Tab-separated table of N, CA and C in Angstrom:
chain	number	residue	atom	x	y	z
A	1	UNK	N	16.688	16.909	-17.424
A	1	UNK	CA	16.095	15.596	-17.553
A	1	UNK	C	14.930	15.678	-18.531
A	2	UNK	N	15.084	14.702	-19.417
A	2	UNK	CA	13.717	14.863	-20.205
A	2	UNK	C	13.095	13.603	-20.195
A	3	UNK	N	11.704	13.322	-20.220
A	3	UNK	CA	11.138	12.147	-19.999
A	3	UNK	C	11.079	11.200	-21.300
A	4	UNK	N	11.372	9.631	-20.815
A	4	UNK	CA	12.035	8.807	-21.554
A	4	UNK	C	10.702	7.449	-21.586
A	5	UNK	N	10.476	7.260	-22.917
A	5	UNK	CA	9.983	5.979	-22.582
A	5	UNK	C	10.789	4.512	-22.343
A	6	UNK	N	10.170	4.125	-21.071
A	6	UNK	CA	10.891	2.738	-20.380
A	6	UNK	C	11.011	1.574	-21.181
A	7	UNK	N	11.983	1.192	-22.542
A	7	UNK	CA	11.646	0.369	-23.311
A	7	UNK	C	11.049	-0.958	-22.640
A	8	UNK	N	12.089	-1.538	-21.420
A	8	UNK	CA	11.529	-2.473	-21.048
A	8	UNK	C	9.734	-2.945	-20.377
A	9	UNK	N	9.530	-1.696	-20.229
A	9	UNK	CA	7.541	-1.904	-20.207
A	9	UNK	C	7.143	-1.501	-21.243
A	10	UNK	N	7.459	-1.420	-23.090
A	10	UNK	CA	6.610	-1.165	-23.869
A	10	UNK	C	5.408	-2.592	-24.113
A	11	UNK	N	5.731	-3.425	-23.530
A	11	UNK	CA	4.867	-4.720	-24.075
A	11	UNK	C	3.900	-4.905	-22.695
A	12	UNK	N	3.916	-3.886	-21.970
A	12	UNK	CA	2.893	-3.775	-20.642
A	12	UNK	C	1.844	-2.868	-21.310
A	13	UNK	N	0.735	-2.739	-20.595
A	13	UNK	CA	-0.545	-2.110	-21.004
A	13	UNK	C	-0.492	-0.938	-19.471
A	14	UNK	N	0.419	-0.039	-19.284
A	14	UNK	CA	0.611	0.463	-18.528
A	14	UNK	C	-0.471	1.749	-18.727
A	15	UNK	N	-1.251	1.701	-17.019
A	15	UNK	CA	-2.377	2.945	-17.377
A	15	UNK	C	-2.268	3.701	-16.092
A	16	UNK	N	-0.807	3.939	-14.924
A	16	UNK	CA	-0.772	4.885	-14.346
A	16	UNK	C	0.553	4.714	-13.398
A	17	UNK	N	1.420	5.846	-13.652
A	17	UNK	CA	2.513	6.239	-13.262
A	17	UNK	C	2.598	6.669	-11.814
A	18	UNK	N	3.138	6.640	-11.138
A	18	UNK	CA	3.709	7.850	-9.587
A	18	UNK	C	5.637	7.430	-9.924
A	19	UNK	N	5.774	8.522	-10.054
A	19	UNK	CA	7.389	8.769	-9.694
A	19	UNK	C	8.012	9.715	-8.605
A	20	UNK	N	8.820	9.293	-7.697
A	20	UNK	CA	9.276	10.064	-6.860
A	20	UNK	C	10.715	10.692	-7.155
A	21	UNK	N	11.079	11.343	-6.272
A	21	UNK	CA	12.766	11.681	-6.464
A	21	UNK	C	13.520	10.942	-7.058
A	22	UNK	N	14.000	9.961	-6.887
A	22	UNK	CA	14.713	8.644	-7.280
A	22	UNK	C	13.960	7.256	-7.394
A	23	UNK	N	12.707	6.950	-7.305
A	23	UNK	CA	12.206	5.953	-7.904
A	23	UNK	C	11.031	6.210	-8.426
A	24	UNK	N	10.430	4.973	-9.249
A	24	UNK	CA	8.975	5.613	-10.326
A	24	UNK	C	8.771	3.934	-9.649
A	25	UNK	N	7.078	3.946	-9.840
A	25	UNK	CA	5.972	2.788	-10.144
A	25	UNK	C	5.049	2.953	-11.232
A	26	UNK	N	4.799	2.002	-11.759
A	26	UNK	CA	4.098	1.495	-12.743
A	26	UNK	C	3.083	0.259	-12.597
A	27	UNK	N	1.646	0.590	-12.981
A	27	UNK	CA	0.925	-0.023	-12.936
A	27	UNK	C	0.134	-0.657	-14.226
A	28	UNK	N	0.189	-1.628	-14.156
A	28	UNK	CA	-0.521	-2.414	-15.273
A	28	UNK	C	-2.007	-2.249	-15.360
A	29	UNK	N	-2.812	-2.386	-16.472
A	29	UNK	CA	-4.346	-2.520	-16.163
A	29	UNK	C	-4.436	-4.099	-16.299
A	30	UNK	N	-3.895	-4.778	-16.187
A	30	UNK	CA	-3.867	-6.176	-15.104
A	30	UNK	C	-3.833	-6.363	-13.824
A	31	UNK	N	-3.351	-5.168	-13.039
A	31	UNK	CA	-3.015	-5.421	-11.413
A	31	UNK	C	-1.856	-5.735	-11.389
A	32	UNK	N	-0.700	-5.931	-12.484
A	32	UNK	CA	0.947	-6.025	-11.784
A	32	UNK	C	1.472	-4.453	-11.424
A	33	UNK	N	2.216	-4.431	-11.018
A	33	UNK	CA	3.337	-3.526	-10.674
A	33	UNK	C	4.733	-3.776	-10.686
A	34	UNK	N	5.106	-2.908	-11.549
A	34	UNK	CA	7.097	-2.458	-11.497
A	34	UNK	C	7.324	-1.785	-11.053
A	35	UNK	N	8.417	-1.703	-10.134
A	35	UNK	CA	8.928	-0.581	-10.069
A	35	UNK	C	10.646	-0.998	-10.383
A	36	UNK	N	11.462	0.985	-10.469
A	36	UNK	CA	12.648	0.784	-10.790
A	36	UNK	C	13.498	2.780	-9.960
A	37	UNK	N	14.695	2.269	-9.417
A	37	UNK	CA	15.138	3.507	-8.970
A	37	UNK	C	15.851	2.921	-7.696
A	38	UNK	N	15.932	4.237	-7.090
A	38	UNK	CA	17.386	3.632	-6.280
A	38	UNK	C	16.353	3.341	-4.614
A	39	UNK	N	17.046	2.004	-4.503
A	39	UNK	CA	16.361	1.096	-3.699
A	39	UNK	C	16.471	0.656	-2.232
A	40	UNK	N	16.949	2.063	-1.705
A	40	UNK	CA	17.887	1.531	-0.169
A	40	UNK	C	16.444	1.609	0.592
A	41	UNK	N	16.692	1.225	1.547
A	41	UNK	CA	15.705	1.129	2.883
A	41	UNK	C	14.448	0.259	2.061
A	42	UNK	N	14.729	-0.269	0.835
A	42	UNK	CA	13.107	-1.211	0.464
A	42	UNK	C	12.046	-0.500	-0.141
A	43	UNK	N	12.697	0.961	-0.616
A	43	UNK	CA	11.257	1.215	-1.336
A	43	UNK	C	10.938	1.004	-1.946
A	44	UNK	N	11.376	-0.030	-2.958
A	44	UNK	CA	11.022	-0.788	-4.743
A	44	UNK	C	10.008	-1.823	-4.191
A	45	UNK	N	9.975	-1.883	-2.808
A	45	UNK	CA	9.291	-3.138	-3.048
A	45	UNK	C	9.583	-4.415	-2.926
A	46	UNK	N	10.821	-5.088	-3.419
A	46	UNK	CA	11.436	-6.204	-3.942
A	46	UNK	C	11.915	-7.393	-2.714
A	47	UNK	N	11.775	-6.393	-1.265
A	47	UNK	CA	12.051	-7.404	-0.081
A	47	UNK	C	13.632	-7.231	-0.019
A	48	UNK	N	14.233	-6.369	-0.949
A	48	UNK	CA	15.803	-6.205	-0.472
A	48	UNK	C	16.001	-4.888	-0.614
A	49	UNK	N	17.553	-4.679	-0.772
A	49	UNK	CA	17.628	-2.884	-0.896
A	49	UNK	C	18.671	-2.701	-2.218
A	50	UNK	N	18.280	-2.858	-3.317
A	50	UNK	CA	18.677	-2.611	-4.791
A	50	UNK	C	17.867	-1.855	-5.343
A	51	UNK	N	19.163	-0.889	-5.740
A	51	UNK	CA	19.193	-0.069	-6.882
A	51	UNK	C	18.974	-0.521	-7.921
A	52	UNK	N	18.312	-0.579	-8.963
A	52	UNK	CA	18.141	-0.839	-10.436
A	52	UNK	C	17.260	0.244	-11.316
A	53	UNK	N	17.693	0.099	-12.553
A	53	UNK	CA	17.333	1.277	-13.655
A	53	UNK	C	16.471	0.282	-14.368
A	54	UNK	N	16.462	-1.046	-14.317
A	54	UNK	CA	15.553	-2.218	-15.181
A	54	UNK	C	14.214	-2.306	-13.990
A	55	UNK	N	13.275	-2.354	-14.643
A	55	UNK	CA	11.659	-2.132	-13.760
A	55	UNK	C	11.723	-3.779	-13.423
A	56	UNK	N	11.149	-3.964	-12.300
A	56	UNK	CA	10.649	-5.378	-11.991
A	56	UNK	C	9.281	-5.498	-11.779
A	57	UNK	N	9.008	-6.226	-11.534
A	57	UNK	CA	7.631	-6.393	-11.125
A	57	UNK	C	7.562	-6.626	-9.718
A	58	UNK	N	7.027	-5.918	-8.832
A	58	UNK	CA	6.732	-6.132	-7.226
A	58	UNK	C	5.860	-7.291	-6.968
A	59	UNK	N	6.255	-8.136	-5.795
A	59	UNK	CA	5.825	-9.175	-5.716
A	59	UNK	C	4.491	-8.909	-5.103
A	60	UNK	N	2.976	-8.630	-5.448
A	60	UNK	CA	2.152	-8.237	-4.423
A	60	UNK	C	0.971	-8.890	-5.438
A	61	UNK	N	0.148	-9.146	-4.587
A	61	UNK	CA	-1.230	-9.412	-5.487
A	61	UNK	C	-1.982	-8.428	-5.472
A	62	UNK	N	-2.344	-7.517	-6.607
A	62	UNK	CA	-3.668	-7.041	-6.868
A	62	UNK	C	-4.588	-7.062	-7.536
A	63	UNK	N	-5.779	-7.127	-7.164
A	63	UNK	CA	-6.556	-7.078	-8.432
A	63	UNK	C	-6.776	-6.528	-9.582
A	64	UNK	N	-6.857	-6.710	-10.559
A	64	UNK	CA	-7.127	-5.670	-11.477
A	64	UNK	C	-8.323	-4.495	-11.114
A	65	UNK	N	-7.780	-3.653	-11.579
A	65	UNK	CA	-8.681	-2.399	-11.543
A	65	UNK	C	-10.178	-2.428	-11.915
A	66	UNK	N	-11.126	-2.114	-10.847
A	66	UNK	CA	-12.280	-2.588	-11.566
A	66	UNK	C	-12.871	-1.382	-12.707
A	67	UNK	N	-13.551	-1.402	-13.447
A	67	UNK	CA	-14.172	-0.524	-14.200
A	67	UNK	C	-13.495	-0.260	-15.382
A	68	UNK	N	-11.798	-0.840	-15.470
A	68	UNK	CA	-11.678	-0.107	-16.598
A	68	UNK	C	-11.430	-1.268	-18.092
A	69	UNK	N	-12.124	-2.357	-17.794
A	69	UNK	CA	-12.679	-3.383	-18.912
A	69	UNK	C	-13.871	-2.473	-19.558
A	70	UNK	N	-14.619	-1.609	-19.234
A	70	UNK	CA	-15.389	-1.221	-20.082
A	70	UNK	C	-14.723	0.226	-21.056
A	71	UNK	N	-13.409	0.012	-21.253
A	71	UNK	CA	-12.560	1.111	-21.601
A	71	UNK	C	-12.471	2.590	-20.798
A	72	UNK	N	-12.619	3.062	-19.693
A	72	UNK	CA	-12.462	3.699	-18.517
A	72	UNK	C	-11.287	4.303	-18.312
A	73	UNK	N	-11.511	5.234	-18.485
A	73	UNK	CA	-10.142	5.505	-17.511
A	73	UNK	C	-9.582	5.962	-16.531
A	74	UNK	N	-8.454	5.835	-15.869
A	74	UNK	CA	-8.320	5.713	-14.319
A	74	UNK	C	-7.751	7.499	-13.908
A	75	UNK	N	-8.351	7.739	-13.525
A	75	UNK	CA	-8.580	9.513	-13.111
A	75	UNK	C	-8.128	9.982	-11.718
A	76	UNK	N	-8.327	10.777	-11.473
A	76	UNK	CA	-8.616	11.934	-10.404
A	76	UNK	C	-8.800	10.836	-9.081
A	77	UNK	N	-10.178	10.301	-9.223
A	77	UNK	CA	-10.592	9.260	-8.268
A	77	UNK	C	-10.655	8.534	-7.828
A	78	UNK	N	-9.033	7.720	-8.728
A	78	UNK	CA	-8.716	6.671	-8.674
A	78	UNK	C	-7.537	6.703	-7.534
A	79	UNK	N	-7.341	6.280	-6.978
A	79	UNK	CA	-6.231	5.997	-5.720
A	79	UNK	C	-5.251	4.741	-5.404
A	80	UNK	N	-4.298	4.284	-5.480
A	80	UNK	CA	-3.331	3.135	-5.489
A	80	UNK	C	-2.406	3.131	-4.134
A	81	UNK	N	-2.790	2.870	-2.590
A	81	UNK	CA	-1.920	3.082	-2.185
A	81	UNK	C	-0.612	1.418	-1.444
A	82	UNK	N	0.466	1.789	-1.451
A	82	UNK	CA	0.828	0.545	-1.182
A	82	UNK	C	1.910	0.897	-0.298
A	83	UNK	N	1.683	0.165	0.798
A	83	UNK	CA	2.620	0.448	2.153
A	83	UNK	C	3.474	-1.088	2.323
A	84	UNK	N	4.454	-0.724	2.369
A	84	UNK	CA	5.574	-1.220	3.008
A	84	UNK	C	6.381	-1.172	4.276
A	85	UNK	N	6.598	-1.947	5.071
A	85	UNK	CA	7.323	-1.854	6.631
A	85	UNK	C	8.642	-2.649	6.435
A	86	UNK	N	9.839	-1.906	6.653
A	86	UNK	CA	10.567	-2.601	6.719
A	86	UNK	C	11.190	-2.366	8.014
A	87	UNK	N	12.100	-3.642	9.316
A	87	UNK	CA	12.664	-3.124	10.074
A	87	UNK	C	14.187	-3.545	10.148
């Protein structure tokens, strides 16, 4: 496997990745999120259980990241966590 840029987020201002086994997230320095990968039990996010290789955007509100309008960047100390329950 060699790492690929996601054409469909080149027009995002994407400033931090987590990828797992079979799915990746992506975070905007706006506060959206995509994610894309294989989607059973709801881990994309999306409120269903699809597989897709095209990133969506997760339906969640966050704020934008504070601090990094003064050109910042998001490090070590920065932390994103986002829990999901599905039953």
């Amino acid at each position: 496997m060699v790492p690929q840029r996601v054409q469909l987020l080149v027009e995002e201002d994407i400033i931090q990745v987590s990828c797992g086994g079979t799915h990746s997230v992506a975070l905007t320095r706006d506060g959206h999120m995509f994610s894309f990968g294989r989607g059973d039990h709801g881990r994309l996010g999306y409120g269903r259980k699809v597989t897709t290789g095209h990133p969506s955007e997760v339906p969640i509100n966050l704020p934008a990241p504070k601090n990094l309008s003064r050109g910042e960047d998001v490090g070590a100390q920065s932390l994103l966590l986002v829990v999901a329950v599905t039953r």
